[in-house]
Coordinates of C-alpha atoms in Angstrom, one line a residue:
Chain A
M40 CA 20.0 20.6 -6.6
K41 CA 21.4 24.1 -6.0
N42 CA 18.9 26.9 -6.5
S43 CA 17.2 24.7 -9.1
S44 CA 13.6 25.5 -8.2
N45 CA 11.2 27.3 -10.5
S46 CA 10.8 30.4 -8.5
P47 CA 11.3 33.8 -10.1
Y48 CA 13.6 34.8 -7.2
N49 CA 16.4 32.6 -8.2
N50 CA 18.3 35.0 -10.4
S51 CA 17.2 38.4 -9.2
L52 CA 17.6 37.6 -5.5
N53 CA 20.4 35.7 -3.9
L54 CA 17.9 33.5 -2.0
N55 CA 17.5 29.8 -2.0
D56 CA 13.8 29.7 -1.6
E57 CA 13.7 26.2 -0.5
N58 CA 15.5 27.2 2.7
V59 CA 14.0 30.5 3.6
E60 CA 14.8 31.5 7.2
L61 CA 11.6 33.0 8.5
I62 CA 12.6 33.0 12.2
G63 CA 11.9 36.1 14.3
N64 CA 13.5 36.8 17.6
N65 CA 11.9 39.9 19.0
G66 CA 10.5 39.8 22.6
I67 CA 7.7 37.5 23.6
K68 CA 6.9 36.6 20.0
G69 CA 10.4 35.4 19.7
W70 CA 9.9 33.1 22.6
F71 CA 6.8 31.7 21.0
D72 CA 8.7 31.1 17.9
Q73 CA 11.5 29.3 19.8
G74 CA 8.9 27.2 21.5
F75 CA 7.2 26.3 18.2
T76 CA 10.6 25.4 16.7
W77 CA 11.4 23.1 19.5
L78 CA 7.9 21.6 19.4
V79 CA 8.4 20.8 15.7
Y80 CA 11.8 19.2 16.5
T81 CA 10.3 17.1 19.3
F82 CA 7.5 15.8 17.2
T83 CA 9.8 15.1 14.3
A84 CA 12.0 13.2 16.7
I85 CA 9.0 11.1 17.8
T86 CA 8.3 10.1 14.2
V87 CA 11.9 9.1 13.7
A88 CA 12.1 7.4 17.1
M89 CA 9.0 5.3 16.1
L90 CA 10.9 3.2 13.7
F91 CA 13.8 2.6 16.1
V92 CA 11.6 1.9 19.1
M93 CA 9.6 -0.5 17.0
S94 CA 12.7 -2.4 15.9
W95 CA 14.1 -2.4 19.5
T96 CA 10.8 -3.6 21.1
I97 CA 10.3 -6.4 18.6
F98 CA 13.9 -7.5 19.1
Q99 CA 13.5 -7.5 22.8
E100 CA 10.3 -9.5 22.6
A101 CA 11.9 -12.0 20.3
R102 CA 15.0 -12.4 22.6
P103 CA 14.0 -15.7 24.3
A104 CA 13.5 -17.4 20.9
I105 CA 16.6 -15.9 19.5
A106 CA 18.6 -17.1 22.5
K107 CA 17.1 -20.6 22.2
F108 CA 17.2 -21.3 18.5
G109 CA 19.7 -18.7 17.1
I110 CA 20.1 -18.5 13.4
K111 CA 19.0 -22.2 13.0
F112 CA 15.4 -20.9 13.4
L113 CA 15.5 -19.9 9.8
W114 CA 15.8 -23.4 8.4
G115 CA 14.1 -25.4 11.1
Q116 CA 11.1 -27.2 9.6
D117 CA 9.1 -28.2 12.7
W118 CA 6.6 -26.0 14.4
D119 CA 5.5 -27.8 17.5
V120 CA 3.8 -25.6 20.1
G121 CA 3.4 -28.3 22.7
N122 CA 7.1 -29.3 22.7
E123 CA 8.3 -25.8 22.2
I124 CA 10.2 -26.6 19.0
F125 CA 9.9 -23.8 16.5
G126 CA 11.3 -23.5 12.9
A127 CA 10.5 -20.8 10.4
L128 CA 11.2 -22.4 7.1
P129 CA 7.7 -23.4 6.0
Y130 CA 6.5 -19.8 6.7
I131 CA 9.5 -18.1 5.0
Y132 CA 9.0 -20.5 2.0
G133 CA 5.3 -19.7 1.9
T134 CA 5.8 -16.0 2.1
L135 CA 8.4 -15.9 -0.6
V136 CA 6.6 -18.2 -3.0
S137 CA 3.2 -16.6 -2.7
S138 CA 4.8 -13.1 -3.2
A139 CA 6.8 -14.4 -6.2
I140 CA 3.6 -15.7 -7.8
A141 CA 1.9 -12.4 -7.0
I142 CA 4.6 -10.4 -8.8
L143 CA 4.6 -12.8 -11.7
F144 CA 0.9 -12.1 -12.3
A145 CA 0.7 -8.5 -11.2
F146 CA 3.7 -7.2 -13.1
P147 CA 2.6 -7.7 -16.7
V148 CA -1.0 -6.6 -15.9
G149 CA 0.1 -3.6 -13.9
L150 CA 2.5 -2.5 -16.6
A151 CA -0.3 -2.9 -19.3
V152 CA -2.6 -0.8 -17.2
A153 CA 0.2 1.8 -16.8
L154 CA 0.8 1.9 -20.6
V155 CA -2.9 2.1 -21.5
T156 CA -3.4 4.9 -19.0
S157 CA -0.3 6.9 -20.0
E158 CA -0.1 6.3 -23.8
N159 CA -2.7 7.8 -26.1
F160 CA -4.6 4.6 -26.8
L161 CA -7.8 6.0 -25.4
P162 CA -9.3 9.5 -24.9
R163 CA -7.8 11.4 -22.0
S164 CA -11.0 11.3 -19.8
I165 CA -11.2 7.5 -20.1
Q166 CA -7.6 7.2 -19.2
T167 CA -7.8 9.1 -16.0
T168 CA -11.0 7.3 -15.0
L169 CA -9.3 4.0 -15.6
A170 CA -6.3 5.0 -13.5
F171 CA -8.6 6.2 -10.8
V172 CA -10.8 3.0 -10.8
V173 CA -7.7 0.7 -10.6
Q174 CA -6.5 2.9 -7.7
L175 CA -9.7 2.1 -5.8
I176 CA -8.7 -1.5 -5.5
A177 CA -6.0 -0.3 -3.0
A178 CA -8.8 1.2 -0.8
I179 CA -10.6 -2.1 -0.4
P180 CA -9.8 -3.6 3.0
S181 CA -7.7 -6.7 2.9
V182 CA -10.3 -8.7 4.9
I183 CA -13.0 -7.9 2.3
I184 CA -10.8 -9.1 -0.5
G185 CA -10.2 -12.3 1.5
L186 CA -14.0 -12.7 2.0
W187 CA -14.5 -12.3 -1.8
G188 CA -11.6 -14.7 -2.4
I189 CA -13.2 -17.4 -0.3
F190 CA -16.8 -17.2 -1.4
V191 CA -16.6 -15.9 -4.9
F192 CA -13.1 -16.4 -6.4
I193 CA -12.2 -19.9 -5.1
P194 CA -15.5 -21.5 -6.4
V195 CA -14.6 -20.0 -9.9
L196 CA -10.9 -21.0 -9.7
E197 CA -11.3 -24.5 -8.2
P198 CA -12.6 -26.4 -11.3
L199 CA -9.8 -24.8 -13.3
Q200 CA -7.2 -25.9 -10.7
R201 CA -8.7 -29.4 -10.8
L202 CA -8.2 -29.5 -14.6
I203 CA -4.6 -28.3 -14.2
A204 CA -3.9 -31.0 -11.6
K205 CA -5.5 -33.6 -13.8
Y206 CA -3.6 -32.9 -17.0
F207 CA -0.3 -31.3 -15.7
S208 CA 0.4 -33.3 -12.6
W209 CA 3.6 -34.6 -14.2
I210 CA 5.0 -31.1 -13.6
P211 CA 6.1 -31.0 -9.9
L212 CA 4.5 -27.5 -9.6
F213 CA 1.1 -28.9 -10.1
N214 CA 1.5 -32.4 -8.6
T215 CA -1.6 -32.5 -6.4
T216 CA -4.3 -35.1 -6.8
E217 CA -7.3 -33.2 -5.4
P218 CA -6.7 -29.4 -5.1
F219 CA -9.2 -27.7 -2.7
G220 CA -8.9 -24.1 -3.9
T221 CA -7.3 -22.9 -0.7
N222 CA -3.6 -23.1 -1.8
M223 CA -0.5 -21.2 -2.7
L224 CA -1.6 -20.4 -6.2
T225 CA -4.9 -18.9 -5.1
A226 CA -3.1 -16.8 -2.4
G227 CA -0.6 -15.6 -5.1
I228 CA -3.4 -14.5 -7.4
I229 CA -5.3 -12.7 -4.6
L230 CA -2.0 -11.0 -3.6
A231 CA -1.5 -10.0 -7.3
I232 CA -4.9 -8.3 -7.3
M233 CA -4.0 -6.4 -4.1
I234 CA -0.6 -5.1 -5.4
L235 CA -1.7 -4.3 -8.9
P236 CA -2.6 -0.7 -8.0
T237 CA 0.9 -0.1 -6.6
I238 CA 2.6 -1.3 -9.8
A239 CA 0.1 0.5 -12.1
A240 CA 0.2 3.8 -10.3
I241 CA 4.0 4.1 -9.9
S242 CA 4.8 2.8 -13.4
R243 CA 2.3 5.3 -14.9
D244 CA 4.0 8.2 -13.1
V245 CA 7.4 6.9 -14.4
L246 CA 6.1 6.6 -18.0
L247 CA 4.5 10.0 -17.8
A248 CA 7.8 11.6 -16.6
I249 CA 9.7 10.4 -19.7
P250 CA 10.4 13.4 -21.9
K251 CA 8.1 13.7 -25.0
E252 CA 11.1 14.2 -27.3
L253 CA 12.3 10.6 -26.8
R254 CA 9.0 9.3 -28.0
S255 CA 8.7 11.7 -30.9
S256 CA 12.2 11.0 -32.1
S257 CA 11.6 7.3 -32.1
M258 CA 8.4 7.8 -34.0
A259 CA 10.1 10.1 -36.4
L260 CA 12.6 7.3 -37.3
G261 CA 9.7 5.2 -38.3
S262 CA 9.0 3.0 -35.3
T263 CA 5.5 1.9 -34.6
R264 CA 3.9 2.6 -31.2
W265 CA 4.9 -0.7 -29.7
E266 CA 8.4 -0.6 -31.1
T267 CA 8.8 2.8 -29.4
I268 CA 7.4 1.4 -26.1
F269 CA 9.7 -1.6 -26.1
R270 CA 12.9 0.0 -27.4
V271 CA 12.6 3.5 -25.9
L272 CA 10.1 4.0 -23.2
L273 CA 10.5 0.8 -21.2
P274 CA 14.4 1.0 -21.2
A275 CA 14.2 4.7 -20.2
G276 CA 11.8 4.0 -17.3
F277 CA 13.3 0.6 -16.4
S278 CA 14.7 1.5 -13.0
G279 CA 11.5 3.3 -12.0
I280 CA 9.4 0.4 -13.1
V281 CA 11.6 -2.1 -11.2
S282 CA 11.3 0.0 -8.0
A283 CA 7.5 0.0 -8.5
A284 CA 7.6 -3.8 -8.6
M285 CA 9.8 -3.9 -5.5
L286 CA 7.5 -1.7 -3.5
A287 CA 4.7 -3.9 -4.6
L288 CA 6.7 -7.0 -3.5
G289 CA 7.1 -5.3 -0.1
R290 CA 3.4 -5.0 0.1
A291 CA 2.9 -8.6 -0.9
L292 CA 5.4 -9.9 1.7
G293 CA 3.6 -8.2 4.6
E294 CA 0.0 -8.7 3.5
T295 CA -1.9 -10.6 6.1
M296 CA -5.7 -11.0 6.2
A297 CA -6.5 -12.0 2.6
V298 CA -3.7 -14.5 2.5
T299 CA -4.6 -16.0 5.8
M300 CA -8.1 -16.6 4.5
V301 CA -7.2 -18.3 1.2
I302 CA -3.8 -20.0 1.6
G303 CA -5.0 -23.0 3.6
N304 CA -2.7 -22.6 6.6
S305 CA -0.7 -25.8 6.4
S306 CA 2.9 -25.7 7.6
Q307 CA 4.0 -28.6 5.3
I308 CA 6.4 -27.5 2.6
S309 CA 5.2 -28.8 -0.7
A310 CA 6.6 -28.3 -4.2
S311 CA 3.1 -28.1 -5.6
L312 CA 1.5 -24.7 -5.9
L313 CA -1.9 -26.4 -5.6
D314 CA -1.1 -27.5 -2.1
P315 CA -2.0 -25.3 0.9
G316 CA 0.8 -23.3 2.4
Y317 CA 1.4 -20.8 5.2
T318 CA 3.0 -17.4 5.4
I319 CA 4.7 -15.5 8.2
P320 CA 2.0 -12.8 8.6
S321 CA -0.7 -15.6 8.6
V322 CA 0.9 -17.6 11.4
I323 CA 1.3 -14.5 13.5
A324 CA -2.3 -13.5 12.9
N325 CA -3.6 -17.0 13.7
E326 CA -1.5 -17.8 16.8
F327 CA -0.5 -14.5 18.4
A328 CA -3.6 -13.8 20.4
E329 CA -3.7 -17.2 22.0
A330 CA 0.0 -17.8 22.5
D331 CA 1.5 -18.1 26.0
R332 CA 4.1 -15.5 27.0
G333 CA 7.5 -17.0 26.7
L334 CA 8.9 -19.1 23.9
H335 CA 5.8 -19.3 21.7
I336 CA 5.3 -15.5 21.6
G337 CA 9.1 -15.2 21.3
A338 CA 9.1 -17.5 18.3
L339 CA 6.2 -15.6 16.7
T340 CA 7.9 -12.3 17.3
Y341 CA 11.1 -13.7 15.9
L342 CA 9.1 -14.5 12.8
G343 CA 7.9 -10.9 12.8
L344 CA 11.4 -9.7 13.1
V345 CA 12.5 -11.9 10.1
L346 CA 9.6 -10.4 8.1
F347 CA 10.4 -6.9 9.2
G348 CA 14.0 -7.5 8.1
V349 CA 13.0 -8.8 4.6
T350 CA 10.5 -6.1 3.9
L351 CA 12.9 -3.4 5.2
F352 CA 15.5 -4.7 2.8
V353 CA 13.1 -4.7 -0.1
N354 CA 11.6 -1.3 0.7
I355 CA 14.9 0.5 1.3
G356 CA 16.1 -0.9 -2.0
A357 CA 13.0 0.4 -3.8
I358 CA 13.2 3.8 -2.1
L359 CA 16.9 4.2 -3.0
L360 CA 16.1 3.2 -6.5
V361 CA 13.3 5.8 -6.7
E362 CA 15.6 8.5 -5.3
W363 CA 18.4 7.6 -7.7
V364 CA 16.0 7.8 -10.6
G365 CA 14.7 11.1 -9.4
K366 CA 18.2 12.6 -9.2
K367 CA 19.1 11.3 -12.6
N368 CA 16.0 12.9 -14.1
R369 CA 16.7 16.3 -12.6
Chain B
M1030 CA 5.2 9.9 -61.3
S1031 CA 6.0 13.1 -63.0
G1032 CA 5.4 15.0 -59.8
Y1033 CA 8.2 13.1 -58.0
Q1034 CA 10.6 13.6 -60.9
K1035 CA 9.9 17.3 -60.7
S1036 CA 10.7 17.5 -57.0
G1037 CA 13.8 15.4 -57.5
I1038 CA 12.8 12.3 -55.4
E1039 CA 13.9 9.0 -56.8
P1040 CA 10.9 6.8 -57.8
S1041 CA 12.2 3.8 -55.8
F1042 CA 12.4 5.9 -52.7
A1043 CA 8.9 7.2 -53.3
N1044 CA 7.7 3.7 -53.7
E1045 CA 9.2 2.7 -50.4
L1046 CA 7.6 5.7 -48.7
F1047 CA 4.2 4.6 -49.7
T1048 CA 4.7 0.9 -48.9
P1049 CA 2.5 -0.1 -46.0
L1050 CA 4.2 -1.6 -42.9
P1051 CA 5.4 -5.2 -43.3
K1052 CA 2.7 -7.7 -42.2
S1053 CA 4.8 -8.8 -39.2
R1054 CA 5.2 -5.3 -37.8
Q1055 CA 1.5 -4.6 -38.3
F1056 CA 0.6 -7.9 -36.6
F1057 CA 2.9 -7.1 -33.7
T1058 CA 1.1 -3.7 -33.2
Y1059 CA -2.3 -5.3 -33.2
L1060 CA -1.3 -8.1 -31.0
M1061 CA 0.2 -5.8 -28.4
N1062 CA -2.8 -3.5 -28.5
A1063 CA -5.0 -6.5 -27.8
I1064 CA -2.8 -7.8 -25.0
A1065 CA -2.6 -4.4 -23.3
L1066 CA -6.3 -3.6 -23.5
G1067 CA -7.1 -7.2 -22.5
F1068 CA -4.9 -7.0 -19.4
T1069 CA -6.5 -3.7 -18.4
V1070 CA -10.0 -5.2 -18.6
I1071 CA -8.8 -8.2 -16.5
A1072 CA -7.5 -5.7 -13.9
L1073 CA -10.9 -4.2 -13.6
I1074 CA -12.8 -7.5 -13.1
P1075 CA -11.9 -8.1 -9.5
L1076 CA -13.0 -4.6 -8.4
L1077 CA -16.3 -4.8 -10.2
S1078 CA -16.9 -8.4 -9.0
I1079 CA -16.1 -7.4 -5.3
L1080 CA -18.5 -4.5 -5.4
W1081 CA -21.2 -6.5 -7.2
E1082 CA -21.0 -9.5 -4.9
I1083 CA -20.9 -7.6 -1.7
I1084 CA -23.9 -5.4 -2.6
S1085 CA -25.9 -8.3 -4.0
R1086 CA -25.2 -10.6 -1.1
G1087 CA -25.3 -8.1 1.7
I1088 CA -28.1 -5.7 0.8
S1089 CA -30.9 -8.1 1.6
G1090 CA -29.8 -8.3 5.2
L1091 CA -29.4 -4.6 5.7
K1092 CA -31.8 -3.5 8.5
L1093 CA -32.0 -0.4 10.5
E1094 CA -31.7 -2.1 13.9
M1095 CA -28.3 -3.6 12.9
F1096 CA -26.8 -0.2 13.5
V1097 CA -27.9 -0.2 17.2
N1098 CA -27.6 -3.9 18.1
P1099 CA -24.3 -5.4 19.2
V1100 CA -23.0 -8.5 17.4
I1101 CA -24.6 -10.8 19.9
D1102 CA -28.0 -9.6 18.7
F1103 CA -27.0 -9.9 15.1
G1104 CA -26.1 -6.2 14.6
F1105 CA -22.8 -4.3 14.2
G1106 CA -23.6 -1.4 16.4
N1107 CA -20.7 -2.2 18.9
A1108 CA -18.3 -2.8 16.0
I1109 CA -19.1 0.6 14.4
L1110 CA -18.7 2.3 17.8
G1111 CA -15.4 0.3 18.4
T1112 CA -14.0 1.3 15.0
V1113 CA -14.9 4.9 15.5
V1114 CA -13.3 4.9 19.0
I1115 CA -10.2 3.1 17.9
V1116 CA -9.7 5.3 14.8
S1117 CA -10.4 8.4 16.9
I1118 CA -7.7 7.5 19.3
A1119 CA -5.3 6.8 16.4
A1120 CA -6.1 10.1 14.8
L1121 CA -5.7 11.9 18.1
L1122 CA -2.2 10.4 18.5
S1123 CA -1.0 10.6 14.9
V1124 CA -2.4 13.9 13.5
P1125 CA -0.4 16.3 15.7
V1126 CA 2.8 14.4 15.3
G1127 CA 2.2 13.9 11.6
I1128 CA 1.4 17.5 10.8
L1129 CA 4.3 18.9 12.8
T1130 CA 6.7 16.4 11.2
G1131 CA 5.3 17.5 7.8
I1132 CA 5.9 21.1 8.8
F1133 CA 9.5 20.2 9.6
L1134 CA 10.0 18.7 6.2
A1135 CA 8.4 21.5 4.2
E1136 CA 9.2 24.6 6.2
F1137 CA 12.5 23.9 8.1
G1138 CA 14.6 23.5 5.0
R1139 CA 13.4 21.0 2.5
I1140 CA 16.8 19.7 1.3
N1141 CA 19.0 19.7 4.3
P1142 CA 20.4 16.3 5.4
A1143 CA 18.2 16.1 8.5
A1144 CA 15.0 16.5 6.4
N1145 CA 16.2 13.9 3.9
F1146 CA 16.9 11.5 6.8
V1147 CA 13.4 12.1 8.3
R1148 CA 11.8 11.7 4.9
F1149 CA 13.7 8.4 4.4
I1150 CA 12.6 7.1 7.8
T1151 CA 9.0 8.1 7.1
N1152 CA 9.1 6.3 3.7
I1153 CA 10.4 3.2 5.5
L1154 CA 7.6 3.5 8.1
T1155 CA 5.1 3.4 5.2
G1156 CA 6.4 0.0 4.2
V1157 CA 6.4 -1.7 7.6
P1158 CA 3.9 -4.6 7.4
S1159 CA 0.8 -3.9 9.4
I1160 CA 1.1 -7.3 11.2
V1161 CA 4.6 -6.2 12.5
V1162 CA 3.0 -2.9 13.7
G1163 CA 0.5 -5.1 15.5
V1164 CA 3.2 -7.1 17.3
F1165 CA 4.9 -3.8 18.2
A1166 CA 1.7 -2.3 19.7
Y1167 CA 1.0 -5.6 21.5
S1168 CA 4.5 -5.6 23.1
I1169 CA 4.2 -2.0 24.3
N1170 CA 0.6 -1.7 25.3
V1171 CA -0.8 -5.1 26.1
F1172 CA 2.4 -5.8 28.1
V1173 CA 2.1 -2.6 30.0
T1174 CA -1.7 -2.6 30.7
K1175 CA -2.0 -6.4 30.8
T1176 CA -5.1 -6.4 28.7
F1177 CA -6.3 -6.2 25.1
S1178 CA -7.7 -2.7 24.7
A1179 CA -9.0 0.0 22.3
I1180 CA -6.0 2.1 23.4
A1181 CA -3.5 -0.5 22.2
A1182 CA -5.4 -0.8 18.9
G1183 CA -5.5 3.0 18.5
F1184 CA -1.7 3.1 19.1
A1185 CA -1.2 0.5 16.4
L1186 CA -3.4 2.3 13.9
A1187 CA -1.6 5.6 14.8
T1188 CA 1.7 4.0 13.8
I1189 CA 0.2 3.1 10.4
M1190 CA -1.4 6.5 9.9
L1191 CA 1.6 8.6 10.9
P1192 CA 3.7 8.3 7.8
V1193 CA 0.7 8.8 5.5
I1194 CA -0.1 12.1 7.3
V1195 CA 3.5 13.3 7.3
L1196 CA 4.0 12.7 3.6
T1197 CA 0.6 14.2 2.5
T1198 CA 1.1 17.2 4.8
E1199 CA 4.5 17.9 3.2
E1200 CA 3.1 17.6 -0.3
A1201 CA 0.3 20.0 0.7
L1202 CA 2.6 22.6 2.3
K1203 CA 4.9 22.4 -0.8
L1204 CA 2.1 23.6 -2.9
V1205 CA 1.9 26.9 -1.1
P1206 CA 4.0 29.5 -3.1
T1207 CA 7.1 30.7 -1.4
D1208 CA 6.1 34.3 -2.3
Q1209 CA 3.4 34.1 0.3
R1210 CA 5.9 33.1 3.0
L1211 CA 8.2 35.9 2.0
A1212 CA 5.3 38.4 2.0
S1213 CA 4.4 37.4 5.5
A1214 CA 8.0 37.6 6.6
A1215 CA 8.3 41.0 5.0
L1216 CA 5.4 42.2 7.0
G1217 CA 7.2 41.2 10.2
G1218 CA 5.6 37.8 10.7
N1219 CA 7.8 35.3 12.5
R1220 CA 7.9 31.6 11.7
L1221 CA 5.0 30.6 14.0
Q1222 CA 2.7 33.3 12.5
T1223 CA 3.8 32.6 8.9
T1224 CA 3.3 28.8 9.3
F1225 CA -0.1 29.0 11.1
R1226 CA -1.7 32.1 9.6
I1227 CA -0.5 31.8 6.0
V1228 CA 0.9 28.4 5.1
I1229 CA -1.4 26.0 7.1
T1230 CA -4.5 28.1 6.3
A1231 CA -3.7 27.8 2.6
A1232 CA -2.9 24.2 2.7
L1233 CA -5.7 23.1 5.1
P1234 CA -8.0 21.5 2.5
A1235 CA -5.1 19.3 1.2
I1236 CA -4.0 18.4 4.7
T1237 CA -7.5 17.4 5.7
T1238 CA -7.6 15.3 2.6
G1239 CA -4.5 13.5 3.7
I1240 CA -5.9 12.9 7.1
L1241 CA -9.1 11.5 5.6
L1242 CA -7.0 9.1 3.4
A1243 CA -5.1 8.0 6.4
V1244 CA -8.3 7.5 8.4
A1245 CA -9.8 5.5 5.5
R1246 CA -6.8 3.3 5.3
A1247 CA -6.8 2.7 9.1
S1248 CA -10.5 1.9 9.3
G1249 CA -9.9 -1.1 7.0
E1250 CA -6.9 -2.5 8.8
T1251 CA -7.5 -5.9 10.4
A1252 CA -4.2 -7.5 11.1
P1253 CA -3.0 -5.1 13.9
L1254 CA -6.4 -5.2 15.6
I1255 CA -6.8 -9.0 16.0
F1256 CA -4.4 -9.1 18.9
T1257 CA -4.5 -5.6 20.2
A1258 CA -8.3 -4.8 20.4
L1259 CA -9.2 -8.4 20.1
F1260 CA -13.0 -8.5 19.7
S1261 CA -16.2 -8.5 21.8
L1262 CA -19.6 -9.7 21.0
D1263 CA -21.3 -7.1 23.2
W1264 CA -20.7 -3.5 23.9
S1265 CA -17.2 -2.7 25.1
E1266 CA -16.8 -2.0 28.8
G1267 CA -14.4 0.8 28.3
L1268 CA -11.2 2.0 26.6
L1269 CA -9.1 -0.6 28.5
S1270 CA -11.1 -3.7 27.6
P1271 CA -11.4 -5.8 24.4
T1272 CA -13.3 -3.8 21.7
A1273 CA -15.1 -4.9 18.6
S1274 CA -14.4 -3.4 15.2
L1275 CA -15.9 -3.8 11.7
P1276 CA -12.9 -5.5 10.0
V1277 CA -12.3 -7.9 12.9
L1278 CA -16.1 -8.7 12.9
I1279 CA -15.8 -9.9 9.3
Y1280 CA -12.6 -11.9 10.0
N1281 CA -14.0 -13.6 13.1
L1282 CA -17.4 -14.5 11.7
Y1283 CA -16.7 -15.3 8.0
N1284 CA -16.6 -19.0 8.7
D1285 CA -19.5 -19.1 11.2
P1286 CA -22.0 -21.8 10.3
D1287 CA -24.9 -19.8 11.6
P1288 CA -26.6 -18.3 8.4
Q1289 CA -27.7 -15.2 10.3
K1290 CA -24.1 -14.4 11.3
H1291 CA -23.0 -15.2 7.8
Q1292 CA -25.4 -12.7 6.4
L1293 CA -24.2 -10.2 9.0
V1294 CA -20.6 -10.6 7.6
W1295 CA -21.7 -9.6 4.1
T1296 CA -23.9 -6.7 5.4
T1297 CA -21.0 -5.5 7.5
S1298 CA -18.8 -5.5 4.4
I1299 CA -21.2 -3.2 2.6
V1300 CA -21.1 -0.8 5.5
L1301 CA -17.3 -0.9 5.9
L1302 CA -16.6 -0.7 2.2
S1303 CA -19.1 2.1 1.4
L1304 CA -17.6 4.1 4.4
I1305 CA -14.0 3.6 3.1
L1306 CA -14.7 4.1 -0.6
F1307 CA -16.8 7.2 0.1
V1308 CA -14.0 8.8 2.1
S1309 CA -11.3 7.8 -0.3
I1310 CA -13.2 8.8 -3.4
I1311 CA -14.0 12.2 -2.0
S1312 CA -10.4 12.9 -0.9
R1313 CA -8.9 11.6 -4.2
L1314 CA -11.3 13.8 -6.2
I1315 CA -10.2 16.8 -4.2
T1316 CA -6.5 16.1 -4.6
S1317 CA -6.8 15.3 -8.3
K1318 CA -8.5 18.6 -8.9
R1319 CA -5.8 20.4 -7.0
K1320 CA -3.1 18.9 -9.1
I1321 CA -4.6 20.0 -12.4
K1322 CA -4.6 23.6 -11.2

């Protein structure tokens, strides 16, 4: 990345134009300039400090619970507010399973949207409109998607789930006699809808960035469109598409309102996807406002810390992958 | 046949050249086309369904007095005011910090290690779950002021808006040609003058778009508000008392057995959604036009 920008100054002038020094230091104007520079530094420091202060504050708030339960909190199964016994396993389980279902549904659909809007299946104007409209899903507030989920989607989904439960109850995943509609599977599908724009948009950018020559040479060797997609485009964009899925996974793990409204909020761990579940964000949303200061708030914040850690891990992984891909393409 | 012989191509090769694709490869193409287009249609269904249901269920309840009545009188006046107040506080806190951080990233050396670090942190901030931001804001504000308040909620939303503003400001400033900065410097402008008179002026529409996007995103946030601003059925008593907002209104009343309140939920959804979609469509249209140029 040395002098690699597309400015005409690169060769004629010995000037790295991405790092132009524009600072002046004459008289009173120089003082203004110094002040401005320091102001920028200070505000940038505030932005950076935000993340660290956030981590520290949440850690502090969770301290009572960390001291009491330690690492055992992670696999404790009981959540008894009255007796101050707190275990996180049902919530961790619910968060991971609902997000996994979401990725399972959203990944193929999102990839299909990315392919349709980046390949030349359709006229250009329709493609951009499609990409734009799918993006609009991301703008819908979570609480409205939850509202739609409860009153529109679940009534449609419930008979289907009953059929599945009736004929496939011999599979442990569907072993529920009377599914109610508010369950893990529903939450997963709702989450899939919400993370679809993320996968579609980033994968589309990745696919559009693949050099045209790769596609042309594959076509010239006699491959059909789909053979080109599967053997050339998807392998070339693999890491970018995976990082899109990881960013989407991060979204799904932290999503709160829509999940809280449709997952059924039961802290029983059940193997069946048609049974209600609970997630970390949901339990925080439901109990935080009414919790007493002390161990209950501590336990909820501890849950928040666990979620923070998991999403941080997933997001950093995705960001590093994106940066690595970007460097490779340069 | 004679034509091929003249040009020296073997007849068997010519034969192969004109053989259609094997049935299996042809079938695979059609199958995958159908799957891809089918999935795309499936992806559009939820959006269309949400828009349709909200409009058809909510429009009948839309009355003018709802905009001035508080929730207790079956309106959403106080929730609109609350949302505006909370988002304004958030914007007031996050816009200056965000823009100056964006200036740092775009103007103070785009590829030095410090800028890379700040960019990395900002990217991580984008991915922090909103409920965790809520817990953070609760710990800081509600603990300090001992009450649920609009200020605590504004702080939470500011934390969510900040990285969006930083990244869009950086993108906007990057679009301003370096030649303009050099021209300004050549005329004796220092960094303050160059940044504010030349760069910011040129990038202002794009920065505004970024701020609008952040505002749109923040107005729909519910999770960080349910335990920072809480809710109130009547007009809020001030910045330091519980405040109603449109998303929390929907969340608190969606299971209310009272049919009038239930209707209110759907009507509120129309108002909130049209507000957000309007802002984001406008800002996205502006940015997409900018990119084509």
